[in-house]
Coordinates of C-alpha atoms in Angstrom, one line a residue:
X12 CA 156.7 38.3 110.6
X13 CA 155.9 34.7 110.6
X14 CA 152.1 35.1 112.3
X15 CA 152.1 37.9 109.4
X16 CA 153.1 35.3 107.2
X17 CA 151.0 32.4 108.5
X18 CA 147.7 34.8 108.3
X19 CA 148.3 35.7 104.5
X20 CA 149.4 32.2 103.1
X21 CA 145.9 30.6 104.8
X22 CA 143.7 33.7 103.1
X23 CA 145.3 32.7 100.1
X24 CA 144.9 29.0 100.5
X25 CA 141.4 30.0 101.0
X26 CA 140.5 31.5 98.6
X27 CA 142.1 28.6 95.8
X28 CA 139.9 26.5 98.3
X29 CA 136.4 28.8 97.6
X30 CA 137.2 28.3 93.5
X31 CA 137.5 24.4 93.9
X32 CA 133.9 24.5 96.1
X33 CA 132.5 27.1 93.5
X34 CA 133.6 24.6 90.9
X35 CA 130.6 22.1 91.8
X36 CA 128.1 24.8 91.9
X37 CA 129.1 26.2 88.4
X38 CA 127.1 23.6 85.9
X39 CA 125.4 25.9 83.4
X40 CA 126.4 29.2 81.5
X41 CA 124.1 31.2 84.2
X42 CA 125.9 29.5 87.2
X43 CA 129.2 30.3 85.6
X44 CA 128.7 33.7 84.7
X45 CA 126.1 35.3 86.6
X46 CA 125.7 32.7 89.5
X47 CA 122.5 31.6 88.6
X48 CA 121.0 35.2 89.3
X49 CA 120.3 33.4 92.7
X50 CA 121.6 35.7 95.2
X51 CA 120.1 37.0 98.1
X52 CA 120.3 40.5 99.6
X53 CA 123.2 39.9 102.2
X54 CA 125.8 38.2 99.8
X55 CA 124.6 41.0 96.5
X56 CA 125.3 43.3 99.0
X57 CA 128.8 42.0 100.3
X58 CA 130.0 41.2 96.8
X59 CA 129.1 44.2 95.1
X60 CA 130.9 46.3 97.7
X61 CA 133.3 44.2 97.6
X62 CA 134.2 44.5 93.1
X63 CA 134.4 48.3 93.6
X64 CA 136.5 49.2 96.3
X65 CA 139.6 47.4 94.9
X66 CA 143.5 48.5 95.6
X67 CA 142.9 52.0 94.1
X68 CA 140.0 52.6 96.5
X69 CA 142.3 51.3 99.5
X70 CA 145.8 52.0 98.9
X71 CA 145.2 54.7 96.4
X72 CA 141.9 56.4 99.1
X73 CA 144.4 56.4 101.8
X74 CA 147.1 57.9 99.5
X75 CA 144.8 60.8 98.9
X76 CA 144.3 61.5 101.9
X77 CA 147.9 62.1 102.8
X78 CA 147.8 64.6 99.9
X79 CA 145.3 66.2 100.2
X80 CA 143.6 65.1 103.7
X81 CA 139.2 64.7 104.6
X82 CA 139.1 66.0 100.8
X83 CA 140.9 63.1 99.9
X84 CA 137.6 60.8 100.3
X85 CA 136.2 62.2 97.2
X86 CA 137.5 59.4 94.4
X87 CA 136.1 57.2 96.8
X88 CA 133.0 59.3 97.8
X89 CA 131.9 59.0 93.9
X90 CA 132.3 56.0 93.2
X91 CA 129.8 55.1 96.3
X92 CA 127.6 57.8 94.7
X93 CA 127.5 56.0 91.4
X94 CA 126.4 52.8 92.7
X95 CA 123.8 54.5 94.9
X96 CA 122.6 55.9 91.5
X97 CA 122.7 52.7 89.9
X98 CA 120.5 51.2 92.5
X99 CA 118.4 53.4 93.3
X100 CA 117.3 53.9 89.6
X101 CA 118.0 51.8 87.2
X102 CA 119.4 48.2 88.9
X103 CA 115.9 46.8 88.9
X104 CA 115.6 47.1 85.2
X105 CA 118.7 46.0 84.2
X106 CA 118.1 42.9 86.5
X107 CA 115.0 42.1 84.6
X108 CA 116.6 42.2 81.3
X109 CA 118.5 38.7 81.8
X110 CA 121.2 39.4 79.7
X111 CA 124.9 38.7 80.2
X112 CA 127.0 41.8 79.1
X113 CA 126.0 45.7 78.3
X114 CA 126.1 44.5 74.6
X115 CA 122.9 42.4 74.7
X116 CA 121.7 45.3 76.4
X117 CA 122.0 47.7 73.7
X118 CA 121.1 44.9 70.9
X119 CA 117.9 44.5 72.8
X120 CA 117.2 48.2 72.6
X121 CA 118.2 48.9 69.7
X122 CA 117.6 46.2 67.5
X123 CA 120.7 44.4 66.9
X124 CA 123.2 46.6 65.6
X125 CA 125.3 47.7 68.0
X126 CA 127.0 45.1 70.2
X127 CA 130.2 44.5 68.3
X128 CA 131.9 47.6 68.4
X129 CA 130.1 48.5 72.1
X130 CA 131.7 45.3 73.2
X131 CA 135.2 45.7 71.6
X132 CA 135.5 49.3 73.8
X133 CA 133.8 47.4 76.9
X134 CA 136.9 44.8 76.5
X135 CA 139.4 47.0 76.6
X136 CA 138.1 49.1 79.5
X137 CA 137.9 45.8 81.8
X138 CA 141.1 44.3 80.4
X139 CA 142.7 47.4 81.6
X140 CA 140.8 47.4 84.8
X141 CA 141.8 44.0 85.3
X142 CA 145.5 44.9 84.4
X143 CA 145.8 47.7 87.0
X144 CA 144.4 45.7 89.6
X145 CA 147.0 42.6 89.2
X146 CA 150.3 45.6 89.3
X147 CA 148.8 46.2 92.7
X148 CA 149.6 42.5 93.8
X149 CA 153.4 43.8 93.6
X150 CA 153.4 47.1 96.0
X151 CA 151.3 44.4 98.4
X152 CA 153.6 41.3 98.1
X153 CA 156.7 43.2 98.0
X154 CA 155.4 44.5 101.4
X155 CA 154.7 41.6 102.7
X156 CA 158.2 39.3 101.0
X157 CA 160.5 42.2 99.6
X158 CA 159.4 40.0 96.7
X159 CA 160.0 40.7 92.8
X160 CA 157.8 42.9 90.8
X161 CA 157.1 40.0 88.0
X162 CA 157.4 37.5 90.6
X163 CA 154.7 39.3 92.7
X164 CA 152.6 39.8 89.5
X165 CA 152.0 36.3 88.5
X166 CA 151.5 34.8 91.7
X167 CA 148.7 37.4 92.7
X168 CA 147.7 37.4 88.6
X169 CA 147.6 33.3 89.1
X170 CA 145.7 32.8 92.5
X171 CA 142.9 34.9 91.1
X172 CA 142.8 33.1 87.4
X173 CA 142.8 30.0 89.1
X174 CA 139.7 30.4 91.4
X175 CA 138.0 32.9 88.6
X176 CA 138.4 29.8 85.9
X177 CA 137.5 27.1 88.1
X178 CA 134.0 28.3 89.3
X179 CA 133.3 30.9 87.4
X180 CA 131.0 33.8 89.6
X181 CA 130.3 31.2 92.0
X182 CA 133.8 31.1 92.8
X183 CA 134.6 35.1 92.8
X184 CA 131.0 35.6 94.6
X185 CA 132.3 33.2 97.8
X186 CA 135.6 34.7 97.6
X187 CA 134.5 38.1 97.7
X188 CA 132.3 37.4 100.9
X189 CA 135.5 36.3 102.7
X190 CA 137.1 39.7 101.0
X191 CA 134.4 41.9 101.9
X192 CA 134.4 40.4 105.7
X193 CA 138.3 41.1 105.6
X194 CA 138.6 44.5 104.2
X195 CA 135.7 45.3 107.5
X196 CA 137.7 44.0 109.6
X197 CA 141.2 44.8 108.4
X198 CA 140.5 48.6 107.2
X199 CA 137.3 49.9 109.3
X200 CA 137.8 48.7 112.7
X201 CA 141.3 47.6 112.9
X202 CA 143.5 50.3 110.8
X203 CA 141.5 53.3 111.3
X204 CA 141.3 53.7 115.0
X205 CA 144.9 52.8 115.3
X206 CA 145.9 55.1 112.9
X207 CA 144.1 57.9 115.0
X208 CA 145.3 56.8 118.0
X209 CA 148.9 56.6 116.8
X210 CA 148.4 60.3 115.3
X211 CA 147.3 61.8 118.9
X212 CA 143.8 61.7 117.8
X213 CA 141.8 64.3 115.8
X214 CA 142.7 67.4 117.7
X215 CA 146.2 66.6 117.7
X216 CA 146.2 66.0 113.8
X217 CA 144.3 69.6 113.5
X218 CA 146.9 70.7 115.4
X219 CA 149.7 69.5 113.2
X220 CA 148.4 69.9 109.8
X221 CA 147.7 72.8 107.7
X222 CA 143.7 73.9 107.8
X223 CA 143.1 72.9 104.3
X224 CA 143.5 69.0 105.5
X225 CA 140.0 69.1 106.9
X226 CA 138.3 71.3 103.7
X227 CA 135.7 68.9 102.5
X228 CA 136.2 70.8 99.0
X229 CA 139.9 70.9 99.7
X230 CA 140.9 68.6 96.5
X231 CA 139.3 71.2 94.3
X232 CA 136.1 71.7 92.4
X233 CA 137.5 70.7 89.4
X234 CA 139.2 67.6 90.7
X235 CA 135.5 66.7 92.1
X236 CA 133.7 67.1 89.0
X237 CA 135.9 65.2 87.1
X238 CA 135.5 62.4 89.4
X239 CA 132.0 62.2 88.7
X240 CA 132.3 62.2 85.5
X241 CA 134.7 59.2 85.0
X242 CA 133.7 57.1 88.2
X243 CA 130.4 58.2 89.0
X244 CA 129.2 57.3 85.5
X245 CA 131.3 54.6 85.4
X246 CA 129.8 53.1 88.0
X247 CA 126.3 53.1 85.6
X248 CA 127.6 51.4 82.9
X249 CA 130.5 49.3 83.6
X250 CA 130.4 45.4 82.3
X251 CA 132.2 44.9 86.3
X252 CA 129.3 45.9 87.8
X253 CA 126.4 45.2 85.4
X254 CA 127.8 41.4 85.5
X255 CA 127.1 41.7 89.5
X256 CA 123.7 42.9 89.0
X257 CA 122.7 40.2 86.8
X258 CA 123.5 38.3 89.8
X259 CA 120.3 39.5 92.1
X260 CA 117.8 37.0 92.8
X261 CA 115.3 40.0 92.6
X262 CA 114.9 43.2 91.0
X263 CA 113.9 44.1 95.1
X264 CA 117.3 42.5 95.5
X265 CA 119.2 44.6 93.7
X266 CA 117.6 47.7 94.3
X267 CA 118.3 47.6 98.0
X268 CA 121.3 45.5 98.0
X269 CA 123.2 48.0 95.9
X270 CA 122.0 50.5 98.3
X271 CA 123.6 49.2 101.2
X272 CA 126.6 48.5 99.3
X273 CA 127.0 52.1 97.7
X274 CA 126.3 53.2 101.6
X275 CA 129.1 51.2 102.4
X276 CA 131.3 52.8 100.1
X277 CA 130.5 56.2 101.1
X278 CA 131.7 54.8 104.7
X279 CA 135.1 53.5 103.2
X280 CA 136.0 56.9 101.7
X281 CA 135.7 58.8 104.9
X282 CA 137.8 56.1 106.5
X283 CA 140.1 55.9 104.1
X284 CA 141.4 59.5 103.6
X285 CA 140.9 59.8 107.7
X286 CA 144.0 57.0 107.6
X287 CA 145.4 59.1 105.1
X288 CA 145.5 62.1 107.4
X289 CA 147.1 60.3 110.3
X290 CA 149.6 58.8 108.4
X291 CA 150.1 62.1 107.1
X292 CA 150.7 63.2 110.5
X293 CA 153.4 60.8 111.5
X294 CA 155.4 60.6 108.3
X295 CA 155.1 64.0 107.1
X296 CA 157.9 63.1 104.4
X297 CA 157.2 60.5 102.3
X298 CA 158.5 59.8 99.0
X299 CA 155.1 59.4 97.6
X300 CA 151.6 59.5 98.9
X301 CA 151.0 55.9 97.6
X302 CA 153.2 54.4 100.0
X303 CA 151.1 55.7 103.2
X304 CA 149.3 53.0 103.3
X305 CA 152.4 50.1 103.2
X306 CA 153.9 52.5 105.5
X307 CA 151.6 52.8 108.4
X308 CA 150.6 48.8 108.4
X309 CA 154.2 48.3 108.5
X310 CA 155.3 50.2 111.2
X311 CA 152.5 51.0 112.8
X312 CA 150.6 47.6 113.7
X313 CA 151.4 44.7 116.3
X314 CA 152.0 41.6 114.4
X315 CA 149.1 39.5 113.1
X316 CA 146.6 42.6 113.3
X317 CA 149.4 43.6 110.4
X318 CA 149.2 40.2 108.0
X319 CA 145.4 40.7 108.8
X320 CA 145.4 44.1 107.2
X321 CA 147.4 43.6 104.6
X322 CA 145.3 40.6 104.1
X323 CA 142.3 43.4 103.6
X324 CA 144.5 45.3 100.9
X325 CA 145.1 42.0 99.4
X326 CA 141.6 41.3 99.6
X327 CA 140.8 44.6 98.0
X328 CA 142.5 43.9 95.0
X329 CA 141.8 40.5 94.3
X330 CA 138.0 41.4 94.6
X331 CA 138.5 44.2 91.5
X332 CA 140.6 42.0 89.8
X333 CA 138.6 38.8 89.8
X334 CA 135.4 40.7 89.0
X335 CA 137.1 42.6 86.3
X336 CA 138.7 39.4 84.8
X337 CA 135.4 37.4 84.4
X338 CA 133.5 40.6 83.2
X339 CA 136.8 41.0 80.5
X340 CA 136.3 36.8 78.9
X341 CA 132.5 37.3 79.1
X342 CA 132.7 40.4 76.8
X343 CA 135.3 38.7 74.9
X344 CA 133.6 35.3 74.1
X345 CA 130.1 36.4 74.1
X346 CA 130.0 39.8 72.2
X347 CA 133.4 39.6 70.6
X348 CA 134.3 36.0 69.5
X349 CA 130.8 34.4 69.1
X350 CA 129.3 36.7 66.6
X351 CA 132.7 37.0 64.5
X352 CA 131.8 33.1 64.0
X353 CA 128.3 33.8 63.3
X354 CA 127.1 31.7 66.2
X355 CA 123.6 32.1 67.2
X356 CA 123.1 33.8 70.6
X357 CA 120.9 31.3 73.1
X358 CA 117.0 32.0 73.2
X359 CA 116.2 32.9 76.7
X360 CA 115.3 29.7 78.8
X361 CA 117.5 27.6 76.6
X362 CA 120.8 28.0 77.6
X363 CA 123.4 25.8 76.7
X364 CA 126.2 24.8 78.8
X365 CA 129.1 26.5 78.1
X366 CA 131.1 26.0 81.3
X367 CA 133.9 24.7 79.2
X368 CA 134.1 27.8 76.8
X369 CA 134.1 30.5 79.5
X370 CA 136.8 28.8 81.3
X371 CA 138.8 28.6 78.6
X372 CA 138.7 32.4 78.0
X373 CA 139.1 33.4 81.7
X374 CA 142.1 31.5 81.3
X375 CA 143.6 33.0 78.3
X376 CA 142.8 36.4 79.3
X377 CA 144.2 35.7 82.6
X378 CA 147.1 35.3 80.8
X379 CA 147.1 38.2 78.8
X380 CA 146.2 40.6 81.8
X381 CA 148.9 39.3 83.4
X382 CA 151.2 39.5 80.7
X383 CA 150.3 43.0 80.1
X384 CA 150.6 44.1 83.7
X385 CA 154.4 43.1 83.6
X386 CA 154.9 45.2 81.0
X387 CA 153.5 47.9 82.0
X388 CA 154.4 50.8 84.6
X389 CA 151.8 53.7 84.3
X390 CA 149.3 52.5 86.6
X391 CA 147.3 55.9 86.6
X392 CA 147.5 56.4 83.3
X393 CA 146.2 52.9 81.8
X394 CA 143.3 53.5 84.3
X395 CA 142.5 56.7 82.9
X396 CA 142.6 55.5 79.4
X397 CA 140.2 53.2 80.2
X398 CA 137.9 54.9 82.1
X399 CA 137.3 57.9 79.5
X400 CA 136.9 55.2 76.8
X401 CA 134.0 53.7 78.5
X402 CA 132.6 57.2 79.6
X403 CA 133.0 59.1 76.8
X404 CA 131.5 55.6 74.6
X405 CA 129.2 54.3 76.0
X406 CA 127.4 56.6 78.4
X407 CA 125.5 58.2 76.4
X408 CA 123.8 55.0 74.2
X409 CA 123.7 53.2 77.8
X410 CA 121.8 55.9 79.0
X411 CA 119.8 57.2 75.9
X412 CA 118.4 53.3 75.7
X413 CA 117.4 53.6 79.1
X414 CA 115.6 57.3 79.3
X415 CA 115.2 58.3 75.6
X416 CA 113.0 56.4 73.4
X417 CA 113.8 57.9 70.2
X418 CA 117.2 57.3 70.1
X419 CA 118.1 54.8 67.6
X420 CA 120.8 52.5 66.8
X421 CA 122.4 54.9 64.2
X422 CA 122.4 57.2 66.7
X423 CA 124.3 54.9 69.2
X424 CA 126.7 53.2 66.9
X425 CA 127.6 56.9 66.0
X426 CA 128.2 58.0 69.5
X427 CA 130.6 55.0 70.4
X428 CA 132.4 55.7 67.2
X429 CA 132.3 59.8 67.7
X430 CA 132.8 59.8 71.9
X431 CA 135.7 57.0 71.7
X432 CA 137.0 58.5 68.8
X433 CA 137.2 61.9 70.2
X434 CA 138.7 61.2 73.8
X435 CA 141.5 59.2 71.7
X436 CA 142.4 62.2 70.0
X437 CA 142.0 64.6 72.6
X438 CA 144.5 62.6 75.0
X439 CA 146.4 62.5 72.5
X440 CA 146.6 66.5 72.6
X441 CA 146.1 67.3 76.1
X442 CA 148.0 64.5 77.7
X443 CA 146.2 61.4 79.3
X444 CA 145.9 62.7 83.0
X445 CA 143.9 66.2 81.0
X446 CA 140.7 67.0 82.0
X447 CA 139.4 67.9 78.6
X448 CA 139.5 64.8 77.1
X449 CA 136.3 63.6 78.9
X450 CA 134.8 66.8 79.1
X451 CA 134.7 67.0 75.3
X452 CA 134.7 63.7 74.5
X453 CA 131.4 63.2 76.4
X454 CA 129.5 66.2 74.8
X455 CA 130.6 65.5 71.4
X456 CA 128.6 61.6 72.2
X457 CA 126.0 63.3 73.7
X458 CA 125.5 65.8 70.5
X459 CA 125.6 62.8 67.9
X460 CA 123.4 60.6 69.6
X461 CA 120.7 63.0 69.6
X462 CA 121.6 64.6 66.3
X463 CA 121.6 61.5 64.5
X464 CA 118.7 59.8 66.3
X465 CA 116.5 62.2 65.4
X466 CA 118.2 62.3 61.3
X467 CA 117.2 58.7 61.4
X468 CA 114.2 56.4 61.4
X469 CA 112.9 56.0 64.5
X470 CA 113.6 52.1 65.9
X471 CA 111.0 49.8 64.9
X472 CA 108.3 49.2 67.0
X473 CA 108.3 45.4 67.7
X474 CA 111.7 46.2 68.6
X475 CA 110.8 48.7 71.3
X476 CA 107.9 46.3 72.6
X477 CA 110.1 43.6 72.7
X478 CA 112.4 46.5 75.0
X479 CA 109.4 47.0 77.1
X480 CA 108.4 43.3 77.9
X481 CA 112.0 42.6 78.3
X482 CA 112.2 45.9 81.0
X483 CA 108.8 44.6 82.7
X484 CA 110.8 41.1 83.7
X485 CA 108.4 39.2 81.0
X486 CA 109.6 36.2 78.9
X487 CA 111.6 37.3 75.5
X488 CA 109.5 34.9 74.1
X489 CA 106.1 33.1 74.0
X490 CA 104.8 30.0 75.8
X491 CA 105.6 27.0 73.9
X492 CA 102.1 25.5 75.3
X493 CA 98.9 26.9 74.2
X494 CA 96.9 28.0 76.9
X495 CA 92.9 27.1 76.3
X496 CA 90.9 29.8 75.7
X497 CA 88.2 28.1 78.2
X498 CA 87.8 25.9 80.7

């Protein structure tokens, strides 16, 4: 295991070595949280793929495909689906907005009234995210060192606060090129043709396993739907992944760079569950589907083409967790704590430089994610708690800003309130992992919004021109130099 070994403790060093050169790059609020919306296609591309297919996309992908086989790709499938959406249609005019969170968003739309209590629900969905993604660190590293839950925890939970808080998106954006170029490697051209080789190949594992394996709608329709509902959407809205495009140099940029990367994704599904399968095939008994992946690198894999892989799943997480921290102190100290302190949100253009602040709240919420992943042990179910808050909350005013201009900020306060409100309770009754909860929770949002938006006065009109001109990539604000009439 020492080449194992050797390979994982350089990635590591690596990537503590990317924060320290993304440090020197990160000398305004716009280079620390949104890299100075200076990236190109090829790194937008690499780094958004690389924030959604995190451990639950790897390990948990390739433990749905042992379960449940080809039909397994679908969590996966969606969330490449989602992104595709986002790019496609609306990642060019959330690019334009230049804004830092989904809160800013919906004040811009709708006049100022709604980013408190939006960003208090986006906070706890990506401190949750960012929470299940560090527990990961412990299947990995116990893997790897028979190490200690907690141990494995804050060492993982550490390396990523450390390069997170010392450059900022800079940092997370070089590290997750590296990621992104490992998890290729590692997962698409190193573990899945091994795995099918070591199965016998496809016939052999048609041959072995039941037919239902290779039903594309094998999962269920059910199981599908609800997918799209959670992850899908959740792709659309998601601080995560707004925070990345806010990052495009372009609107062009992240039109088409998302598009490659939701491509990508669709690609890592297939390959995923198609490892699932093969494992499925060779350890037919598992204790639990989750540990297919573990399994099959461990036994499975020559040494140093094993540290290199698990050097992928390690790379996996870190990437969600990294992407999810940042997104969780920017929603924190820019929708949460600065307007409980009645501090004055920057005009566009004048940006102060408030390195020093961010930092500070990567690192205390660093602290608490890691803090919180300790004590927890339902991995599935924290996820899910999160994801239906932000589904059933925020969709809807997200959305409704976007497509709908009547809605209004009454309308949109009442649908967080109503949606989040409503999922709460209805977990509450049918049990976290129910389907109901976001079935219901979502229409009851969608049913307020547009009754109470229309009960309401529509939003002012300065207000929606100031929308437009902001959705048109123009200037929030006017020249400061006249411009003579002749010359």
């Amino acid at each position: 295991m020492a080449v194992d070994y050797t390979v994982i403790v350089v990635y590591l060093a690596g990537m503590l070595a990317m924060g320290w050169w993304g440090m020197r790059r990160a000398k305004s609020k716009s280079d620390f949280l949104v890299a100075g919306r200076r990236l190109g296609p090829a790194m937008y591309s690499g780094t958004m793929a690389a924030i959604v297919l995190g451990g639950a996309s790897t390990i948990g992908g390739v433990g749905l495909g042992y379960q449940y086989g080809l039909s397994g790709a679908w969590m996966v499938f969606t969330i490449g689906l989602g992104l595709l959406a986002l790019s496609v249609f609306f990642s060019a005019r959330i690019a334009r907005l230049k804004v830092y969170t989904v809160s800013e968003m919906l004040d811009l739309r709708y006049g100022g009234r709604a980013g408190v209590i939006s960003g208090v629900v986006m906070w706890a969905y990506t401190l949750m995210l960012a929470v299940t993604s560090t527990i990961a660190y412990a299947t990995i590293f116990d893997v790897l060192f028979d190490m200690n839950r907690t141990l494995a925890i804050v060492l993982g939970g550490s390396i990523v606060v450390a390069y997170s808080a010392l450059g900022g998106m800079w940092s997370i954006t070089l590290t997750d090129m590296v990621q992104f170029v490992v998890k290729t490697i590692g997962v698409l051209l190193l573990l899945l043709p091994i795995a099918v080789v070591k199965a016998g190949g496809f016939s052999e594992m048609k041959a072995k396993l039941p037919t239902e394996y290779f039903d594309p709608l094998g999962i269920g329709g059910e199981t599908i739907f609800t997918y799209v509902l959670i992850y899908t959407f959740g792709m659309l809205i998601g601080q995560d992944i707004w925070q990345r495009v806010f990052t495009a140099r372009s609107d062009t940029t992240a039109k088409w760079g998302g598009t490659v990367a939701g491509t990508y994704c669709l690609v890592y599904a297939v390959a995923g569950a198609v490892i699932g399968t093969a494992a499925k095939v060779m350890y037919p008994t598992l204790p639990s589907a989750d540990t297919a992946f573990a399994t099959i690198v461990k036994d499975e894999l020559p040494v140093g083409v094993r540290g290199l892989v698990l050097a992928a799943a390690l790379a996996a997480v870190m990437s969600t967790s990294s992407g999810a921290l940042i997104a969780c102190a920017t929603v924190a100290n820019n929708d949460i704590w600065s307007r409980l302190r009645g501090a004055a949100p920057d005009k566009d253009g004048e940006e102060r430089d408030e390195v020093r602040g961010n930092r500070a709240f990567i690192l205390i919420m660093g602290i608490a994610v890691i803090c919180t992943a300790i004590a927890l042990n339902n991995v599935v179910e924290a996820l899910t708690v999160a994801y239906n808050l932000l589904v059933a909350g925020l969709l809807v005013p997200i959305l409704g800003g976007l497509l709908w201009k009547r809605g209004t900020a009454q309308g949109a306060l009442a649908a967080v309130v109503v949606g989040g409100g409503a999922v709460i309770g209805l977990m509450a009754t049918y049990g976290i992992l129910a389907n109901e909860p976001i079935y219901y929770g979502l229409l009851s949002s969608l049913a307020v919004y547009v009754i109470v938006s229309l009960a309401t006065p529509a939003t002012d009109a300065a207000v929606l021109a100031a929308w437009r001109e902001r959705l048109a990539g123009l200037p929030a604000e006017p020249l400061s130099e006249p411009v003579p009439a002749h010359q």
